[in-house]
Short mmCIF file of C-alpha atoms and ligand atoms in Angstrom, two decimals:
data_model
loop_
_atom_site.label_atom_id
_atom_site.label_comp_id
_atom_site.label_asym_id
_atom_site.label_seq_id
_atom_site.Cartn_x
_atom_site.Cartn_y
_atom_site.Cartn_z
CA MET A 1 -5.72 36.23 -59.77
CA ALA A 2 -7.66 39.01 -58.06
CA GLU A 3 -6.82 39.64 -54.39
CA LEU A 4 -9.28 37.61 -52.36
CA GLY A 5 -8.97 39.72 -49.25
CA ILE A 6 -11.53 42.05 -51.18
CA PRO A 7 -14.99 40.89 -50.31
CA GLN A 8 -16.39 40.99 -53.79
CA ASN A 9 -13.46 38.81 -55.10
CA THR A 10 -14.17 36.13 -52.41
CA ILE A 11 -17.86 36.14 -53.20
CA ALA A 12 -17.05 35.78 -57.02
CA VAL A 13 -14.87 32.76 -56.32
CA LEU A 14 -17.47 31.17 -53.98
CA GLN A 15 -20.20 31.73 -56.61
CA LYS A 16 -17.89 30.39 -59.48
CA TYR A 17 -17.47 27.11 -57.77
CA GLY A 18 -20.92 26.84 -56.00
CA PHE A 19 -18.99 26.53 -52.66
CA ARG A 20 -21.04 25.73 -49.55
CA PHE A 21 -19.47 26.57 -46.23
CA GLN A 22 -19.13 23.61 -43.90
CA LYS A 23 -19.81 24.51 -40.23
CA LYS A 24 -18.10 21.30 -39.04
CA TYR A 25 -14.83 22.61 -40.46
CA GLY A 26 -14.98 25.97 -38.82
CA GLN A 27 -14.92 27.78 -42.12
CA ASN A 28 -14.84 31.64 -41.64
CA PHE A 29 -12.96 33.11 -44.47
CA LEU A 30 -10.99 36.44 -43.99
CA ILE A 31 -12.27 39.41 -46.06
CA ASP A 32 -10.14 42.40 -44.74
CA THR A 33 -6.95 43.26 -46.49
CA ASN A 34 -5.68 45.27 -43.43
CA VAL A 35 -6.07 42.37 -41.11
CA LEU A 36 -4.30 39.91 -43.66
CA GLU A 37 -1.43 42.28 -44.07
CA ARG A 38 -1.15 42.75 -40.27
CA ILE A 39 -0.90 38.96 -39.77
CA VAL A 40 1.85 38.46 -42.29
CA LYS A 41 3.73 41.34 -40.96
CA GLU A 42 3.35 40.11 -37.26
CA ALA A 43 4.40 36.57 -38.35
CA LEU A 44 7.83 38.16 -39.31
CA VAL A 45 7.74 36.00 -42.50
CA GLY A 46 10.79 36.72 -44.71
CA PRO A 47 12.26 35.41 -48.00
CA GLU A 48 14.08 32.68 -46.41
CA ASP A 49 11.31 31.17 -44.59
CA LEU A 50 9.26 27.96 -45.10
CA VAL A 51 5.69 28.71 -43.79
CA LEU A 52 3.11 26.13 -42.83
CA GLU A 53 -0.34 27.26 -43.21
CA ILE A 54 -3.15 25.30 -41.52
CA GLY A 55 -6.57 25.54 -43.26
CA PRO A 56 -5.89 27.90 -46.28
CA GLY A 57 -9.77 27.98 -47.07
CA ILE A 58 -9.84 29.54 -50.68
CA GLY A 59 -6.21 30.76 -50.38
CA THR A 60 -6.67 34.29 -49.28
CA MET A 61 -3.85 34.46 -46.77
CA THR A 62 -1.87 31.79 -48.74
CA GLN A 63 -1.56 34.64 -51.53
CA TYR A 64 0.01 36.92 -49.09
CA LEU A 65 2.20 34.43 -47.51
CA ALA A 66 3.44 33.19 -51.05
CA GLU A 67 4.42 36.96 -51.76
CA ALA A 68 6.41 37.15 -48.45
CA ALA A 69 7.99 33.66 -47.96
CA ARG A 70 10.40 31.33 -49.91
CA GLU A 71 7.90 28.46 -49.70
CA VAL A 72 4.41 27.76 -48.29
CA VAL A 73 2.98 24.36 -47.46
CA ALA A 74 -0.88 24.66 -46.87
CA VAL A 75 -2.75 21.92 -45.29
CA GLU A 76 -6.57 21.88 -46.00
CA ILE A 77 -8.99 19.08 -44.91
CA ASP A 78 -11.99 20.00 -47.17
CA ARG A 79 -11.42 18.33 -50.43
CA ASN A 80 -14.04 20.68 -52.17
CA LEU A 81 -11.64 23.53 -51.53
CA ILE A 82 -8.71 21.81 -53.56
CA PRO A 83 -9.80 22.83 -57.08
CA ILE A 84 -10.53 26.22 -55.96
CA LEU A 85 -6.95 26.41 -54.48
CA GLU A 86 -5.62 25.24 -57.68
CA ASP A 87 -7.25 28.10 -59.30
CA THR A 88 -6.55 31.05 -56.91
CA LEU A 89 -2.94 29.96 -56.26
CA SER A 90 -2.20 29.19 -59.98
CA ALA A 91 0.17 32.23 -60.09
CA TYR A 92 2.43 30.99 -57.38
CA SER A 93 5.04 28.30 -57.93
CA ASN A 94 6.26 28.24 -54.25
CA VAL A 95 2.96 26.86 -52.76
CA THR A 96 2.25 23.14 -52.06
CA VAL A 97 -1.35 22.25 -51.02
CA LEU A 98 -1.90 19.06 -49.18
CA ASN A 99 -5.61 17.74 -48.74
CA GLU A 100 -4.94 16.36 -45.24
CA ASP A 101 -6.23 16.75 -41.72
CA ILE A 102 -3.41 18.72 -39.87
CA LEU A 103 -3.64 16.55 -36.95
CA LYS A 104 -2.59 13.59 -39.09
CA VAL A 105 0.34 15.30 -40.77
CA ASP A 106 3.73 14.17 -39.83
CA ILE A 107 5.06 17.85 -39.49
CA GLY A 108 8.39 16.70 -38.24
CA ALA A 109 9.01 14.85 -41.62
CA LEU A 110 7.78 17.87 -43.67
CA VAL A 111 10.13 20.09 -41.95
CA ARG A 112 13.04 17.67 -42.42
CA GLU A 113 12.25 17.24 -46.10
CA ARG A 114 11.49 20.63 -47.07
CA ASN A 115 13.51 22.88 -44.67
CA GLU A 116 16.53 20.69 -43.89
CA GLY A 117 15.35 20.66 -40.30
CA ARG A 118 15.63 24.34 -39.75
CA PRO A 119 12.74 26.06 -37.91
CA VAL A 120 9.54 26.96 -39.78
CA LYS A 121 6.96 29.46 -39.11
CA VAL A 122 3.32 28.46 -38.71
CA VAL A 123 0.56 31.03 -39.72
CA ALA A 124 -3.06 30.26 -39.73
CA ASN A 125 -6.70 31.56 -39.29
CA LEU A 126 -7.41 28.40 -37.19
CA PRO A 127 -10.58 26.46 -37.26
CA TYR A 128 -11.78 27.26 -33.82
CA TYR A 129 -13.25 23.78 -33.07
CA ILE A 130 -9.94 22.38 -32.92
CA THR A 131 -7.68 25.32 -31.70
CA THR A 132 -6.41 23.54 -28.57
CA PRO A 133 -5.46 20.17 -30.02
CA ILE A 134 -3.63 21.84 -33.02
CA VAL A 135 -1.68 24.22 -30.72
CA MET A 136 -0.84 21.46 -28.23
CA GLU A 137 0.39 19.20 -31.06
CA LEU A 138 2.47 21.88 -32.58
CA LEU A 139 3.97 22.59 -29.09
CA GLU A 140 4.47 19.08 -27.79
CA SER A 141 5.84 17.57 -31.04
CA ARG A 142 9.21 19.14 -30.70
CA VAL A 143 9.11 20.00 -34.36
CA PRO A 144 11.61 22.90 -35.04
CA LEU A 145 9.29 26.00 -35.07
CA GLU A 146 10.36 29.54 -34.77
CA ASN A 147 6.80 30.97 -34.17
CA ILE A 148 3.15 30.34 -34.49
CA THR A 149 1.00 33.39 -35.53
CA ILE A 150 -2.61 32.36 -35.41
CA MET A 151 -6.07 33.72 -35.33
CA VAL A 152 -8.11 32.29 -32.45
CA GLN A 153 -11.20 33.05 -30.41
CA LYS A 154 -10.49 36.17 -28.33
CA GLU A 155 -10.95 34.39 -25.04
CA VAL A 156 -8.60 31.64 -26.05
CA ALA A 157 -6.08 34.08 -26.89
CA GLU A 158 -6.41 35.75 -23.52
CA ARG A 159 -6.31 32.31 -21.67
CA MET A 160 -3.04 31.56 -23.38
CA GLN A 161 -1.58 34.82 -21.87
CA MET A 162 -2.90 34.63 -18.37
CA GLY A 163 -1.03 34.02 -15.09
CA PRO A 164 -2.26 32.76 -11.68
CA GLY A 165 -5.10 34.56 -10.14
CA SER A 166 -7.30 34.79 -13.06
CA LYS A 167 -10.31 32.67 -13.64
CA ASP A 168 -8.98 32.47 -17.27
CA TYR A 169 -5.59 30.84 -16.15
CA GLY A 170 -5.55 27.01 -16.77
CA ALA A 171 -3.83 24.04 -18.35
CA LEU A 172 -3.58 25.87 -21.74
CA SER A 173 -1.89 28.85 -20.22
CA LEU A 174 0.57 26.84 -18.48
CA ALA A 175 1.36 24.58 -21.71
CA VAL A 176 1.74 27.62 -23.96
CA GLN A 177 3.96 29.49 -21.56
CA TYR A 178 6.33 26.60 -20.96
CA TYR A 179 6.98 26.26 -24.76
CA ALA A 180 6.64 29.90 -25.90
CA ARG A 181 6.17 33.60 -25.25
CA PRO A 182 2.62 34.55 -26.18
CA GLU A 183 1.79 37.91 -27.47
CA ILE A 184 -1.68 39.21 -28.68
CA VAL A 185 -0.82 41.24 -31.67
CA ALA A 186 -4.23 42.24 -32.98
CA ASN A 187 -7.94 42.05 -32.18
CA VAL A 188 -10.22 41.14 -35.05
CA PRO A 189 -14.06 41.85 -34.98
CA PRO A 190 -16.48 39.45 -36.55
CA ASN A 191 -17.20 41.61 -39.67
CA CYS A 192 -13.64 40.94 -41.05
CA PHE A 193 -14.92 37.28 -41.87
CA MET A 194 -17.40 35.56 -44.19
CA PRO A 195 -19.52 34.15 -42.72
CA ARG A 196 -19.17 36.08 -39.53
CA PRO A 197 -18.23 34.12 -36.32
CA ASN A 198 -20.44 34.75 -33.36
CA VAL A 199 -17.44 35.36 -31.25
CA GLY A 200 -14.67 38.06 -31.35
CA SER A 201 -11.19 36.84 -32.63
CA ALA A 202 -7.52 37.84 -31.85
CA VAL A 203 -4.21 37.14 -33.51
CA ILE A 204 -1.70 35.76 -31.12
CA ARG A 205 1.95 35.00 -31.85
CA LEU A 206 3.70 32.48 -29.85
CA THR A 207 7.50 32.81 -30.08
CA LEU A 208 9.07 29.31 -29.15
CA HIS A 209 11.65 29.31 -26.25
CA LYS A 210 15.02 28.02 -27.00
CA GLU A 211 15.02 26.62 -23.66
CA PRO A 212 12.10 26.13 -21.29
CA PRO A 213 11.80 28.94 -18.68
CA VAL A 214 11.78 26.40 -15.94
CA LYS A 215 13.50 23.20 -15.30
CA VAL A 216 11.65 20.09 -14.38
CA ARG A 217 12.82 16.43 -14.06
CA ASP A 218 9.76 14.99 -15.93
CA GLU A 219 7.69 17.40 -18.02
CA HIS A 220 5.10 14.68 -18.79
CA ARG A 221 4.50 14.19 -15.17
CA MET A 222 4.29 17.87 -14.55
CA PHE A 223 1.64 18.34 -17.33
CA GLN A 224 -0.36 15.34 -15.86
CA LEU A 225 -0.40 17.16 -12.53
CA ILE A 226 -1.44 20.44 -14.16
CA ARG A 227 -4.26 18.76 -16.05
CA ALA A 228 -5.62 16.92 -13.07
CA SER A 229 -5.50 20.18 -10.88
CA PHE A 230 -7.50 22.24 -13.36
CA LEU A 231 -9.93 19.51 -14.03
CA GLN A 232 -11.33 19.97 -10.64
CA ARG A 233 -10.31 23.57 -10.22
CA ARG A 234 -12.72 24.45 -7.38
CA LYS A 235 -11.14 21.71 -5.17
CA THR A 236 -7.99 22.02 -3.23
CA LEU A 237 -4.86 20.96 -5.08
CA ALA A 238 -4.40 18.22 -2.63
CA ASN A 239 -7.83 16.74 -3.14
CA ALA A 240 -7.88 17.32 -6.95
CA LEU A 241 -4.61 15.44 -7.41
CA ALA A 242 -5.60 12.68 -5.03
CA ASN A 243 -8.97 12.30 -6.87
CA ALA A 244 -7.31 11.68 -10.21
CA PRO A 245 -6.26 8.17 -10.36
CA GLU A 246 -3.66 8.61 -13.00
CA THR A 247 -1.48 10.61 -10.63
CA GLY A 248 -1.21 7.66 -8.20
CA LEU A 249 -0.80 10.20 -5.40
CA THR A 250 -2.52 10.51 -1.79
CA ARG A 251 -3.76 13.58 -0.26
CA GLU A 252 -1.03 13.46 2.48
CA GLU A 253 1.85 13.26 -0.16
CA VAL A 254 0.57 16.28 -1.89
CA GLN A 255 0.09 18.21 1.44
CA GLU A 256 3.63 17.19 2.59
CA ALA A 257 5.13 18.51 -0.83
CA LEU A 258 3.24 21.80 -0.36
CA GLN A 259 4.54 22.16 3.15
CA LYS A 260 7.99 21.90 1.84
CA MET A 261 7.21 24.65 -0.67
CA GLU A 262 5.85 26.66 2.18
CA LEU A 263 2.42 26.90 0.63
CA SER A 264 -0.87 26.36 2.23
CA GLU A 265 -2.27 22.73 2.47
CA THR A 266 -5.61 24.20 1.16
CA ILE A 267 -4.29 26.07 -1.82
CA ARG A 268 -5.90 25.57 -5.28
CA GLY A 269 -4.11 24.76 -8.35
CA GLU A 270 -5.00 27.91 -9.95
CA ALA A 271 -2.83 29.92 -7.50
CA LEU A 272 0.30 28.05 -8.61
CA SER A 273 2.94 29.63 -11.08
CA LEU A 274 4.67 27.41 -13.73
CA GLU A 275 7.84 27.50 -11.44
CA GLN A 276 5.70 26.14 -8.53
CA PHE A 277 4.24 23.38 -10.64
CA ALA A 278 7.70 22.29 -11.83
CA LEU A 279 8.96 22.23 -8.26
CA LEU A 280 5.81 20.56 -6.89
CA SER A 281 6.30 17.82 -9.59
CA ASP A 282 9.89 17.35 -8.70
CA LEU A 283 9.04 17.04 -5.01
CA LEU A 284 6.19 14.41 -5.48
CA PRO A 285 6.84 10.73 -5.82
CA VAL A 286 6.35 9.47 -9.33
N1 LIG B 1 -7.24 30.51 -44.13
C1 LIG B 1 -8.62 30.91 -44.61
C2 LIG B 1 -9.03 32.48 -44.47
O1 LIG B 1 -8.25 32.96 -43.60
O2 LIG B 1 -9.82 32.77 -45.20
C3 LIG B 1 -9.62 30.08 -44.05
C4 LIG B 1 -9.58 29.99 -42.51
S1 LIG B 1 -10.95 29.03 -41.86
C5 LIG B 1 -11.18 29.86 -40.22
C6 LIG B 1 -10.37 27.51 -41.35
C7 LIG B 1 -9.88 26.63 -42.41
O3 LIG B 1 -9.36 25.36 -41.87
C8 LIG B 1 -11.01 26.07 -43.50
O4 LIG B 1 -10.63 26.20 -44.63
C9 LIG B 1 -11.18 24.61 -42.95
O5 LIG B 1 -11.79 23.90 -44.07
C10 LIG B 1 -9.81 24.17 -42.47
N2 LIG B 1 -9.62 23.05 -41.67
C11 LIG B 1 -10.69 22.70 -40.62
N3 LIG B 1 -10.28 21.68 -39.94
C12 LIG B 1 -9.04 21.26 -40.55
C13 LIG B 1 -7.97 20.27 -40.33
N4 LIG B 1 -8.27 19.30 -39.17
N5 LIG B 1 -6.91 20.22 -40.94
C14 LIG B 1 -6.75 21.11 -42.00
N6 LIG B 1 -7.57 22.03 -42.20
C15 LIG B 1 -8.72 22.20 -41.56
#
């Protein structure tokens, strides 16, 4: 099968099958061999690895992954792509395509069955409409993962890397940094895709921590507080947390904890680091 990273070959496959792009599935296929090579290199995929690919499309990146890895499992929601993938990946005996919604796949079971529970690598040019739910599901599921190398909207990649003091810092930054070390490894312009997205893209590698960088008594409670403080990010932290019924907190309780931390009572959540959110969570009543 011809290399799909070359635009003419992608066009030929799309025409052969009369494929119509579905906007609702965030379909922007890669048509740049340099970018494809770069992603697989930055994902540090080797011959021992099981790779989980989310959204293979017509199999462009899957071909590169199949060359580099021991085994690839590719999960694609669009059933119209399945016959195309059977064709474009027919030369590879180490690829399994599952016609499923990634948010409904039991990734833990898949890793146990196919990789004896050893950590897998996730590589994907993600559908942008569900980037955050996919990333959060992967991080929170506690599935053994070594790294996650994904193409996402440039602004989202930047948000994942941000620290306190930036307007882009938020719940996603804190969640990603609690579980992993994020590194933007490439910026990718719209002309590397077909059709072109109307946003810039970036490849980000999340290397999972062996141990979280901060200790907290109850991480679910910490993330509940983080979400509540960024939902009303222009309010003071004390007001934002007291206004969110799920926290069960009063303004006075939050102010008291802030005093113990030697922080201003009028501080906003966006000024707190991950370490400070962990401490705050431990100081507040549950
Ligand atoms: N990997 C291909 C490439 O780079 O050319 C396609 C990437 S395209 C940005 C995203 C792919 O994810 C599409 O093939 C789309 O159909 C698929 N997709 C969208 N939502 C999905 C979901 N919930 N589960 C699995 N695949 C999904």
